[in-house]
PDB file of C-alpha atoms in Angstrom:
ATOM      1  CA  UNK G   1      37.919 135.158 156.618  1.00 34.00           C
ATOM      2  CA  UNK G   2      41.494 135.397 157.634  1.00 41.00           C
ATOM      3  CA  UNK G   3      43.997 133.608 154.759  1.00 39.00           C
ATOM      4  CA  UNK G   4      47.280 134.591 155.572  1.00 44.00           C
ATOM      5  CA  UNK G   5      48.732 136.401 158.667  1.00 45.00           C
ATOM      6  CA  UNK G   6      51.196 138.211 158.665  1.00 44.00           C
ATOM      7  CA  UNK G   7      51.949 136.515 162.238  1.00 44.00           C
ATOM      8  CA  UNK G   8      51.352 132.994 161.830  1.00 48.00           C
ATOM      9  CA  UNK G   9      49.093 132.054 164.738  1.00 44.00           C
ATOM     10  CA  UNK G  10      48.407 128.796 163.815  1.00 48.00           C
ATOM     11  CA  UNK G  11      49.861 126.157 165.534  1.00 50.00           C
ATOM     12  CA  UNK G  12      52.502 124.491 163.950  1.00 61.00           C
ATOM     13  CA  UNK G  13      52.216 120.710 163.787  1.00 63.00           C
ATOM     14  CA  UNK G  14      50.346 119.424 166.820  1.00 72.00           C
ATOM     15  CA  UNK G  15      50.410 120.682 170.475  1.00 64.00           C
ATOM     16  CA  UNK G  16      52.756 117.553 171.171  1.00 79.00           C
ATOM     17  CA  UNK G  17      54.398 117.431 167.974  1.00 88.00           C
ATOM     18  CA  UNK G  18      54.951 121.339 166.819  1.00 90.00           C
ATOM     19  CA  UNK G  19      56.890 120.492 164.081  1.00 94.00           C
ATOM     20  CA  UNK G  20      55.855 121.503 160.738  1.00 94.00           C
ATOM     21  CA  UNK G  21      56.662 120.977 157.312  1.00 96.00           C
ATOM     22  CA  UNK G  22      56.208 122.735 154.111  1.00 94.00           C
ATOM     23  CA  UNK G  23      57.133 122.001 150.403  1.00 95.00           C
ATOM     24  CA  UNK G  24      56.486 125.335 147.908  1.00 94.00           C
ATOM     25  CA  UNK G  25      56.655 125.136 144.145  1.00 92.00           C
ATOM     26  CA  UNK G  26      55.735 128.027 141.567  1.00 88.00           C
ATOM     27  CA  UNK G  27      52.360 126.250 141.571  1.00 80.00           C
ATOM     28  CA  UNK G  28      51.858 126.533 145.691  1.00 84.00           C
ATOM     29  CA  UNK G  29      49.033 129.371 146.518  1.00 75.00           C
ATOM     30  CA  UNK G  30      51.899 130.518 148.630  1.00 79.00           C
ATOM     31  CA  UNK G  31      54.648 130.429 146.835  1.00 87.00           C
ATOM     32  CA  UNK G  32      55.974 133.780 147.465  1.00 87.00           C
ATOM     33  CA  UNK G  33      56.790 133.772 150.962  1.00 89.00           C
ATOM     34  CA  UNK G  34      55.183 136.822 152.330  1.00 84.00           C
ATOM     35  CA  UNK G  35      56.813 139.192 154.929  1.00 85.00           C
ATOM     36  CA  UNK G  36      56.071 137.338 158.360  1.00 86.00           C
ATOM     37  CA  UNK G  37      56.960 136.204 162.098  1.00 84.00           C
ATOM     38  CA  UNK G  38      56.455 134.156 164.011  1.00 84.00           C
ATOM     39  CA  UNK G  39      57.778 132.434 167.454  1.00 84.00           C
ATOM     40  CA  UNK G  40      58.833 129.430 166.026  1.00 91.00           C
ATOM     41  CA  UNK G  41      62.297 128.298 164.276  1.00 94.00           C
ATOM     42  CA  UNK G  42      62.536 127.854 160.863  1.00 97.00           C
ATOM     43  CA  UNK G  43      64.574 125.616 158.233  1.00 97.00           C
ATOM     44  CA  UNK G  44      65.002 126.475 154.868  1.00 98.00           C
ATOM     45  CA  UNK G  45      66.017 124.274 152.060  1.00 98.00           C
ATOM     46  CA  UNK G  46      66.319 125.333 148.548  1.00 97.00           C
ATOM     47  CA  UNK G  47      66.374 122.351 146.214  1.00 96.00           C
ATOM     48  CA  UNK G  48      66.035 124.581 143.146  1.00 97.00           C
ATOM     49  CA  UNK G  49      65.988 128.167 141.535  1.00 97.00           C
ATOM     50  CA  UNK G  50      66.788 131.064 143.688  1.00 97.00           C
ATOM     51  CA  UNK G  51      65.329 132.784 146.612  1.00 97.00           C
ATOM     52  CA  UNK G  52      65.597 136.472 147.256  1.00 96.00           C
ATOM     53  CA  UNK G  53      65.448 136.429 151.157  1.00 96.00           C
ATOM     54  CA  UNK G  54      65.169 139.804 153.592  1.00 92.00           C
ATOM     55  CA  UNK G  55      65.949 138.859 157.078  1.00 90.00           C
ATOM     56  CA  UNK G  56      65.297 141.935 158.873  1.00 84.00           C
ATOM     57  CA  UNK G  57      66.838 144.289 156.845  1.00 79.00           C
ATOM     58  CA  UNK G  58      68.859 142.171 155.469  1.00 87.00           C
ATOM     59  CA  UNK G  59      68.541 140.967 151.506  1.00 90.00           C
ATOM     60  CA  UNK G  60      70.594 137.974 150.309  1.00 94.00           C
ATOM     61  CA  UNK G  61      70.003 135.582 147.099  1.00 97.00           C
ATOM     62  CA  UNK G  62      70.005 132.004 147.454  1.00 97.00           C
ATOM     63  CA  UNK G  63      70.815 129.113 145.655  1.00 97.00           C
ATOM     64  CA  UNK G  64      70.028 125.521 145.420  1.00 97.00           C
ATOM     65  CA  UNK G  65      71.763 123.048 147.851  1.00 96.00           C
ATOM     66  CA  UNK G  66      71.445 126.131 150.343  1.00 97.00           C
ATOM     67  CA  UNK G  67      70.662 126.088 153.821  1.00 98.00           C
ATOM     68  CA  UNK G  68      69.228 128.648 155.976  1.00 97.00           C
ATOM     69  CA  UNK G  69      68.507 129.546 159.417  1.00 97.00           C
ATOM     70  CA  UNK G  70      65.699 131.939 160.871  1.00 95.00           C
ATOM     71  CA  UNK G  71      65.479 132.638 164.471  1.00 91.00           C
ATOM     72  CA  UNK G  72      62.375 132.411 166.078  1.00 88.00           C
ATOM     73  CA  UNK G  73      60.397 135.955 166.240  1.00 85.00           C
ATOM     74  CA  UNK G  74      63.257 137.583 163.836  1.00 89.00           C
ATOM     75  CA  UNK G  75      60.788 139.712 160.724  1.00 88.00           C
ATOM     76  CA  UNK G  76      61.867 137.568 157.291  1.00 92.00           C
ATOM     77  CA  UNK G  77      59.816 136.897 153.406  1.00 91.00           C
ATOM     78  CA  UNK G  78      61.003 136.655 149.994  1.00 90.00           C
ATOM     79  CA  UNK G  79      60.638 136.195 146.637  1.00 91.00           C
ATOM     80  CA  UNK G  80      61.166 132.723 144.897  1.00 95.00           C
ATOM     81  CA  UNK G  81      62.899 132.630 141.014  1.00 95.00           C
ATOM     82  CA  UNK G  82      62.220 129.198 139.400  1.00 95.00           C
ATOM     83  CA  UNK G  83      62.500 127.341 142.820  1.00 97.00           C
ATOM     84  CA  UNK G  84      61.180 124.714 145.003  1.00 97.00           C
ATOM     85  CA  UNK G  85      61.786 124.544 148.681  1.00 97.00           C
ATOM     86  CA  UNK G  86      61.021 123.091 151.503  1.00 97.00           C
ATOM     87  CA  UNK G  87      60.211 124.648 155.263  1.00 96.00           C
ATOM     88  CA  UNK G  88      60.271 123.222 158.448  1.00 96.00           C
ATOM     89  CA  UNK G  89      58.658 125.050 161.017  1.00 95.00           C
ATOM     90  CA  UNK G  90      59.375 124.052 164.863  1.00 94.00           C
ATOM     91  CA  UNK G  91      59.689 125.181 168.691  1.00 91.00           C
ATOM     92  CA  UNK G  92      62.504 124.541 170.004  1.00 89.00           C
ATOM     93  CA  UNK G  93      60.871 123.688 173.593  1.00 85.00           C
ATOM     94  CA  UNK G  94      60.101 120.448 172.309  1.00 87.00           C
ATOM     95  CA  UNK G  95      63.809 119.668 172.614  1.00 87.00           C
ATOM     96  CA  UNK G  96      63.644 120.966 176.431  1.00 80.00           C
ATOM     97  CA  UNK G  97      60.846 118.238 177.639  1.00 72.00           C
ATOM     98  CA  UNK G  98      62.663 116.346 180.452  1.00 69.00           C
ATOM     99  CA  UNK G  99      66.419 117.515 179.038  1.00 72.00           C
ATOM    100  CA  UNK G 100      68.006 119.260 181.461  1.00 76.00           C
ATOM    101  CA  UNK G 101      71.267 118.809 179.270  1.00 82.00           C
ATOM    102  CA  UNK G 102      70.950 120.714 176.530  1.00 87.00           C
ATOM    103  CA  UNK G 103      68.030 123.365 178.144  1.00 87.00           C
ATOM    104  CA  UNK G 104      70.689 126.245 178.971  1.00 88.00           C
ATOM    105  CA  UNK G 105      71.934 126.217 175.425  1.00 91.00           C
ATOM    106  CA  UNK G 106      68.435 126.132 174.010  1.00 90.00           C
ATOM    107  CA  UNK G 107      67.452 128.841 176.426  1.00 86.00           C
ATOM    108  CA  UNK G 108      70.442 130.826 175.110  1.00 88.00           C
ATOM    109  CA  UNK G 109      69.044 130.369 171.406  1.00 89.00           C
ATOM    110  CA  UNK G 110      65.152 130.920 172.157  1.00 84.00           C
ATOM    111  CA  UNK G 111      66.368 134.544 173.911  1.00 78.00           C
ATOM    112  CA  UNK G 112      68.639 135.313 171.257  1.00 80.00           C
ATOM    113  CA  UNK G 113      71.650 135.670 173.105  1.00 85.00           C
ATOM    114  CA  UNK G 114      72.588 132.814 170.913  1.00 90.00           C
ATOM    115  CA  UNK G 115      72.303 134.040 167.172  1.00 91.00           C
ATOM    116  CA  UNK G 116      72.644 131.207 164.157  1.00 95.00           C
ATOM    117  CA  UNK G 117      74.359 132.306 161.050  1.00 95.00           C
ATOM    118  CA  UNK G 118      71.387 132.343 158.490  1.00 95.00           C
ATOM    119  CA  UNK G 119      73.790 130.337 155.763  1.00 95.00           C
ATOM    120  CA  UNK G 120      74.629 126.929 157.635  1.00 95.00           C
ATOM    121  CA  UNK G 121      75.520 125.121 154.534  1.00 93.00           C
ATOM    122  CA  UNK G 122      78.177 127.533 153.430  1.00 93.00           C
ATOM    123  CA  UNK G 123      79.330 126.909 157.043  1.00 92.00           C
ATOM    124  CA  UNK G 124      79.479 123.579 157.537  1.00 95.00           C
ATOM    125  CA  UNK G 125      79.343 120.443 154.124  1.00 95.00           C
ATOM    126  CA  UNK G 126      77.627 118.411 157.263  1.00 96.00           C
ATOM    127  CA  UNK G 127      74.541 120.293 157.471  1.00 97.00           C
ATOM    128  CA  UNK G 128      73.322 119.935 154.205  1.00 96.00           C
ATOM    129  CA  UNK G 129      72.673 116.237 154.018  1.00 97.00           C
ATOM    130  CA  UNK G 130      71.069 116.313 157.749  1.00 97.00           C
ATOM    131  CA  UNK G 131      68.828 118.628 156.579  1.00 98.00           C
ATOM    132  CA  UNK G 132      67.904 116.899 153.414  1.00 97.00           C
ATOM    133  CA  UNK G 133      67.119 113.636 155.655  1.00 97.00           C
ATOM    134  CA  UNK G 134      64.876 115.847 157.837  1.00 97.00           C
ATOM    135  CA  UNK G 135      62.503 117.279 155.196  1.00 97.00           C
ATOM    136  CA  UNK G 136      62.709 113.865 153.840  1.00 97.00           C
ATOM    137  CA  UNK G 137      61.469 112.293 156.599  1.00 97.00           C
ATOM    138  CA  UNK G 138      58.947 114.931 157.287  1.00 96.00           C
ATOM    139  CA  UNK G 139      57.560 114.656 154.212  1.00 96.00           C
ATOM    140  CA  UNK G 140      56.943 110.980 154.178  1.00 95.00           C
ATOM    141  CA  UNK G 141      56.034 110.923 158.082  1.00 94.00           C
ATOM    142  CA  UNK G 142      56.462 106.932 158.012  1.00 96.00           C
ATOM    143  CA  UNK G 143      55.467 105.213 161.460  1.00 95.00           C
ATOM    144  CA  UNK G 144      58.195 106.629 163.832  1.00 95.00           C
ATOM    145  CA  UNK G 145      59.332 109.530 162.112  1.00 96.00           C
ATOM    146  CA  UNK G 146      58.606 111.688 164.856  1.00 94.00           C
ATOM    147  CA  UNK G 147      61.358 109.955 166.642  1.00 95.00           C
ATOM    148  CA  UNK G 148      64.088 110.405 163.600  1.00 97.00           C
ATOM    149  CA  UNK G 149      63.320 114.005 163.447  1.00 96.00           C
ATOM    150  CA  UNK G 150      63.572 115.160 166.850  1.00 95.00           C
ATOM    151  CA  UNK G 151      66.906 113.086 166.584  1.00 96.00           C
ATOM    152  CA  UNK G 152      67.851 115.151 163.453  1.00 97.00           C
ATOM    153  CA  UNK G 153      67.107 118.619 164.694  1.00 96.00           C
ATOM    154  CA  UNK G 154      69.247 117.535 167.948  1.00 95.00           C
ATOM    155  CA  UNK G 155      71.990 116.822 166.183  1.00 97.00           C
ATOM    156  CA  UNK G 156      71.269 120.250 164.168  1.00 97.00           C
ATOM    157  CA  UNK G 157      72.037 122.033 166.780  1.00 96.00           C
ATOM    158  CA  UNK G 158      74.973 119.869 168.003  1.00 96.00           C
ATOM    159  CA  UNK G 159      76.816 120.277 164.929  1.00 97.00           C
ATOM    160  CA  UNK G 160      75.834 124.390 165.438  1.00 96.00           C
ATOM    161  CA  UNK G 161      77.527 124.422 168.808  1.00 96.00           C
ATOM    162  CA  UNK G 162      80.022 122.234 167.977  1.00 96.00           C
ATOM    163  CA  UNK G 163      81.555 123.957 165.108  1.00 96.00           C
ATOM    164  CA  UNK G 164      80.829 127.632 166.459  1.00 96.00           C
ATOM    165  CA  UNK G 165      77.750 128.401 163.918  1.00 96.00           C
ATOM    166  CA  UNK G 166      76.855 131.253 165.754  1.00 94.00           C
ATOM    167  CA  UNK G 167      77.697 134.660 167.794  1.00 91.00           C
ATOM    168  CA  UNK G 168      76.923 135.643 170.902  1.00 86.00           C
ATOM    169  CA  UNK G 169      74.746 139.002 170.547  1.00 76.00           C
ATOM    170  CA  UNK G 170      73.502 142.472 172.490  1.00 63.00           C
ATOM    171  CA  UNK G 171      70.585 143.383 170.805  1.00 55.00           C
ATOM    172  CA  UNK G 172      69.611 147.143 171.671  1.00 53.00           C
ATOM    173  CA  UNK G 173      66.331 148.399 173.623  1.00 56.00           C
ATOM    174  CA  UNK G 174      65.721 150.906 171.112  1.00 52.00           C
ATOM    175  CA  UNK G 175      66.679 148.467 167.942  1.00 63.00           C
ATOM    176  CA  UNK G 176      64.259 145.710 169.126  1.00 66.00           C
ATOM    177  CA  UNK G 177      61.662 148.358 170.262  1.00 73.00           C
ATOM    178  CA  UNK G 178      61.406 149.548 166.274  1.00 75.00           C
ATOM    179  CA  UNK G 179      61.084 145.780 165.012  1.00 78.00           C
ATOM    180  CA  UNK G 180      58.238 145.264 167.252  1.00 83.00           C
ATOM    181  CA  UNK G 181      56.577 148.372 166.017  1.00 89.00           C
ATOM    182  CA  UNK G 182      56.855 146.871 162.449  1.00 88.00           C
ATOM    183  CA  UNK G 183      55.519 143.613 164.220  1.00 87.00           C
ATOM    184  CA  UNK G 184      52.129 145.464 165.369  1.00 90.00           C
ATOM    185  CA  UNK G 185      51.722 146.904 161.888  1.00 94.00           C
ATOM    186  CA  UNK G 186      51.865 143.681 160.141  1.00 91.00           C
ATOM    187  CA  UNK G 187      49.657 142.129 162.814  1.00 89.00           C
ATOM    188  CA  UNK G 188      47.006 144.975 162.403  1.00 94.00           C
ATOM    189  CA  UNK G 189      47.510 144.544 158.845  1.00 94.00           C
ATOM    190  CA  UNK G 190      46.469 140.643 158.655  1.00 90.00           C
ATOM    191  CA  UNK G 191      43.873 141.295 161.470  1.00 92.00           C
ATOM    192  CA  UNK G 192      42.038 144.530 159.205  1.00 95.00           C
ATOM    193  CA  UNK G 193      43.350 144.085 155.213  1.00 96.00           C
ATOM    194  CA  UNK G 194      39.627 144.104 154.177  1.00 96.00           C
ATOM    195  CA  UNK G 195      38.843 147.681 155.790  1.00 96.00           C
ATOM    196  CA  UNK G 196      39.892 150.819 154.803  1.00 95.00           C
ATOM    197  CA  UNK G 197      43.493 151.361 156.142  1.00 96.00           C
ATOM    198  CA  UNK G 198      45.191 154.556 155.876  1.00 96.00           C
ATOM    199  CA  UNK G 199      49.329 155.426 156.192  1.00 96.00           C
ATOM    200  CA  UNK G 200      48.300 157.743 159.120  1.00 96.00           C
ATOM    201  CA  UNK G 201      46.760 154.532 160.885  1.00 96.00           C
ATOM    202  CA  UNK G 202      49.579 152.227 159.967  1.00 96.00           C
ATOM    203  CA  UNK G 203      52.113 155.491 161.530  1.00 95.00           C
ATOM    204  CA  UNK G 204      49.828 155.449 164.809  1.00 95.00           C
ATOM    205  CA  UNK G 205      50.155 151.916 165.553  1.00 95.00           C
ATOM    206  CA  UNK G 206      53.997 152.134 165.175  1.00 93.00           C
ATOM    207  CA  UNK G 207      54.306 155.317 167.163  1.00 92.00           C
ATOM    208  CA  UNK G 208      56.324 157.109 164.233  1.00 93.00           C
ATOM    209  CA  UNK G 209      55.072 160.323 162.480  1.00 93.00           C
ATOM    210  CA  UNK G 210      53.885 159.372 159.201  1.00 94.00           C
ATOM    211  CA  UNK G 211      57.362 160.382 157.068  1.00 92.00           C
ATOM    212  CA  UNK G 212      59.564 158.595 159.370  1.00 92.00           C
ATOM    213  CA  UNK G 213      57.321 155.444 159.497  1.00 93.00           C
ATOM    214  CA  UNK G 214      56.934 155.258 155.736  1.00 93.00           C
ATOM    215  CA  UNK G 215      60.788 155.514 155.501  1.00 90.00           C
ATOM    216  CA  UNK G 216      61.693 152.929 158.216  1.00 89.00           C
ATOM    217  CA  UNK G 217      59.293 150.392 156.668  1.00 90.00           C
ATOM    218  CA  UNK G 218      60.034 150.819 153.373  1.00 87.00           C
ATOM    219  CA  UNK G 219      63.817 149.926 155.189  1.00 82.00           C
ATOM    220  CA  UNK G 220      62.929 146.999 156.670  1.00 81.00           C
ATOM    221  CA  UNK G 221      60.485 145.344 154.071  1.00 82.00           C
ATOM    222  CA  UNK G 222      61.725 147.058 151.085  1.00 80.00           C
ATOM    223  CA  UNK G 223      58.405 148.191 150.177  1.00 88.00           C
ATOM    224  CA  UNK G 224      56.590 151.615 151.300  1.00 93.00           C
ATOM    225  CA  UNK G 225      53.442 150.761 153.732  1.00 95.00           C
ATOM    226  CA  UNK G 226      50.336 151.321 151.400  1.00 95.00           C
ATOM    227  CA  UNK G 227      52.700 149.129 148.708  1.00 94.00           C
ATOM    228  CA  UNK G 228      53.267 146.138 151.545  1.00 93.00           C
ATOM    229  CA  UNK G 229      49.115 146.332 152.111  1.00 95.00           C
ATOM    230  CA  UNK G 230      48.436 145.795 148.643  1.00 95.00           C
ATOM    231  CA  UNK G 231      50.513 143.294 148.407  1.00 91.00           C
ATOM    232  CA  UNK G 232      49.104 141.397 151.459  1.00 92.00           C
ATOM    233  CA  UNK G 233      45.845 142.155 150.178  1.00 95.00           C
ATOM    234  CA  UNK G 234      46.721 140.086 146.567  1.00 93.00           C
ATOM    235  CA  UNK G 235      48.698 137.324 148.616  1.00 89.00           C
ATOM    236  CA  UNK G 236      45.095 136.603 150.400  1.00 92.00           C
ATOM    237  CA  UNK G 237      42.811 136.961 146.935  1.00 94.00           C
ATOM    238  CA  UNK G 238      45.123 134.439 145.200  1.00 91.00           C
ATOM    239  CA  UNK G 239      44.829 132.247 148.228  1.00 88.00           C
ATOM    240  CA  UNK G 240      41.370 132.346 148.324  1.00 92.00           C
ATOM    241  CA  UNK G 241      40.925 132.192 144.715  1.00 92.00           C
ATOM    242  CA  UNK G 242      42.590 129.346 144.972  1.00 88.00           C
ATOM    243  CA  UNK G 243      40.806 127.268 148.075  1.00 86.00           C
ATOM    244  CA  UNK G 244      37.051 128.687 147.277  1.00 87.00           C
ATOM    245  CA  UNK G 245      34.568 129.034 144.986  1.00 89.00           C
ATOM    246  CA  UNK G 246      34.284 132.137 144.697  1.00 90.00           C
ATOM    247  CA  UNK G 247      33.833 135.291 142.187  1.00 94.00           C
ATOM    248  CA  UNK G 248      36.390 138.096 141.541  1.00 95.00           C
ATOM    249  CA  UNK G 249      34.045 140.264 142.359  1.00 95.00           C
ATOM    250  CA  UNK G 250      33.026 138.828 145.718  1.00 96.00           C
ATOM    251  CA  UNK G 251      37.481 137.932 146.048  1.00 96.00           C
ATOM    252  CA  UNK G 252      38.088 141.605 145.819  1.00 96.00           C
ATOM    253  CA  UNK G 253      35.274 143.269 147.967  1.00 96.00           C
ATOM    254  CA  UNK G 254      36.480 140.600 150.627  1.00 96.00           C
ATOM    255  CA  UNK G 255      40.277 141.350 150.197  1.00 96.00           C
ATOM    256  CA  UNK G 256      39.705 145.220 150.589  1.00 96.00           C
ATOM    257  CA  UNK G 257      38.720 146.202 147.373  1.00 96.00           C
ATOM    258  CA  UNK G 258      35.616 147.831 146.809  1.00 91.00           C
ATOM    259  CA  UNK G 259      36.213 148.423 142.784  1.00 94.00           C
ATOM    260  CA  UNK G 260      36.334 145.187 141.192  1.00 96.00           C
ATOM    261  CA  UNK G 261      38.543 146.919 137.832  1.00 96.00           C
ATOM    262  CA  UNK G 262      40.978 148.506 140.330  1.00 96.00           C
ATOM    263  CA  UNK G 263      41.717 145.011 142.076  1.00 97.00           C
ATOM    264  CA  UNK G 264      41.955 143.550 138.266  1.00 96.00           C
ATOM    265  CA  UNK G 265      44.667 146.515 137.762  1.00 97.00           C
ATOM    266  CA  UNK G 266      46.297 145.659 141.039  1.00 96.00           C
ATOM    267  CA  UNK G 267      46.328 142.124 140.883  1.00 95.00           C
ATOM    268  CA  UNK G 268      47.838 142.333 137.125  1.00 95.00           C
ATOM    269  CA  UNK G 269      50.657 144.407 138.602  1.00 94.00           C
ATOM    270  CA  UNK G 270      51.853 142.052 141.308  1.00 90.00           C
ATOM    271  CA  UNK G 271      51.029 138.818 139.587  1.00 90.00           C
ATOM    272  CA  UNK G 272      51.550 139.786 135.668  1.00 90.00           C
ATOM    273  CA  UNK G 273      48.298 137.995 134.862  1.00 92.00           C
ATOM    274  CA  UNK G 274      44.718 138.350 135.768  1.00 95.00           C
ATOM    275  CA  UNK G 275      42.827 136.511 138.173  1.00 94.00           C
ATOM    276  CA  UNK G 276      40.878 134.614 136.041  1.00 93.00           C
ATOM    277  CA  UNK G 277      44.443 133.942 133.889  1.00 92.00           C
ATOM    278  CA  UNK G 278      46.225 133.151 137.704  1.00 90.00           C
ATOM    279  CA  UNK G 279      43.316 130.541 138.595  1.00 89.00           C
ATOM    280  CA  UNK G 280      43.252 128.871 134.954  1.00 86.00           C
ATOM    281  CA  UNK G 281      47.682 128.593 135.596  1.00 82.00           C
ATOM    282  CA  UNK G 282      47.593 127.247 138.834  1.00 75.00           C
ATOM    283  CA  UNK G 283      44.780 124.299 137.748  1.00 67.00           C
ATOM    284  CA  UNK G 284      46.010 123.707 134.197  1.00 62.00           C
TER     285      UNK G 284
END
């Protein structure tokens, strides 16, 4: 069974309503936000701690009261100090149905000629309180909500254009041909993490020899291929030692592992604790 993917495929919120929201403490399953993309905008609000984002390349540290931006298909994770936040998740076609006002600029966005600056709330002291009242409202989902926050993420983006939020961008053939190679090796990697999976492989599907692969990945992810799929491969145990009943033994066979003191080893490193000790934390 498939836990996490590296490209989410699932749909977020419902086909009418794909809006989704998510609220992460260090007690979530998935906490640490793994290395992802997906089509879809996101919204992130951090309420407390710090969060160690890479956006494609690019690491920052964040800070409570800050707001950030991700483009829809752009490669992003990170690694949570001490902090809560909150996601929302959404298509921006929603705000197309029957608008033939705003569809051009949205169009813009959604093909990334139109690129929002990741920091909004640094930007602009208006976006911060919008986007409080959005996750706010998603989270309580009262009758009607689904009005309010179609209302909020229009005026979101009105604020955006308004006060110039953004630049107008040129990305390259060969610079967007080399993300999506990284994209098909985190797909293959959420679609095969419990077989046998080789740097050679992983090279293949990116169409890089071996040396330059490992060295453009560890680039972009900051972590060397074999590193990233052991990682993955943890992400998925804790989430499924957390959802099933299920033994360590029969956790690490399914996450890739076929000797149960070597996933104990490897599981130690990324997590500091055990599983048994990770399981026993999360339910105390």
């Amino acid at each position: 069974m498939k836990y996490i993917d590296y490209k989410e495929r699932k749909e977020q919120g419902t086909f009418n309503f794909p809006i989704a929201y998510y609220r992460q403490t260090p007690y979530s399953p998935r906490y640490a936000m793994q290395y992802h993309w997906h089509p879809h905008c996101e919204i992130i609000r951090i309420s407390a701690g710090t969060f160690h984002l890479n956006l494609e390349n690019n690491i920052q540290t964040y800070h409570a009261g800050d707001i950030i931006f991700i483009s829809g298909g752009m490669l992003h994770g990170g690694t949570p100090q001490n902090c809560i936040y909150e996601c929302i998740v959404f298509d921006l076609q929603i705000l197309m149905k029957d608008n033939h006002a705003c569809s051009k600029t949205i169009q813009d966005i959604t093909s990334g000629k139109i690129a929002i600056f990741p920091l909004l709330s640094e930007k602009s002291a208006r976006i911060e309180p919008l986007v409080t009242a959005l996750c706010h409202t998603m989270s309580g989902k009262k009758q009607g909500y689904e009005f309010m926050v179609q209302g909020y993420l229009y005026h979101l983006l009105g604020i955006i254009i308004e006060e110039g939020l953004f630049e107008e961008t040129a990305i390259s053939q060969i610079s967007a041909e080399r993300v999506d190679s990284i994209k098909k090796v985190l797909d293959y990697i959420a679609d095969y993490y419990p077989n046998v999976i080789t740097l050679e492989e992983l090279a293949q599907i990116a169409g890089m020899n071996p040396r330059y692969f490992c060295r453009y990945f560890r680039k972009m992810t900051d972590r060397t291929p074999i590193d990233y799929l052991n990682y993955y491969r943890i992400e998925c145990a804790c989430e499924m030692l957390t959802t099933k009943d299920i033994s360590v033994r029969d956790v690490s066979i399914s996450c890739g592992f076929n000797d149960e003191s070597y996933f104990i080893k490897t599981f130690h490193k990324y997590k500091d604790v055990t599983p048994k000790q990770y399981v026993k934390g999360i339910f105390a």
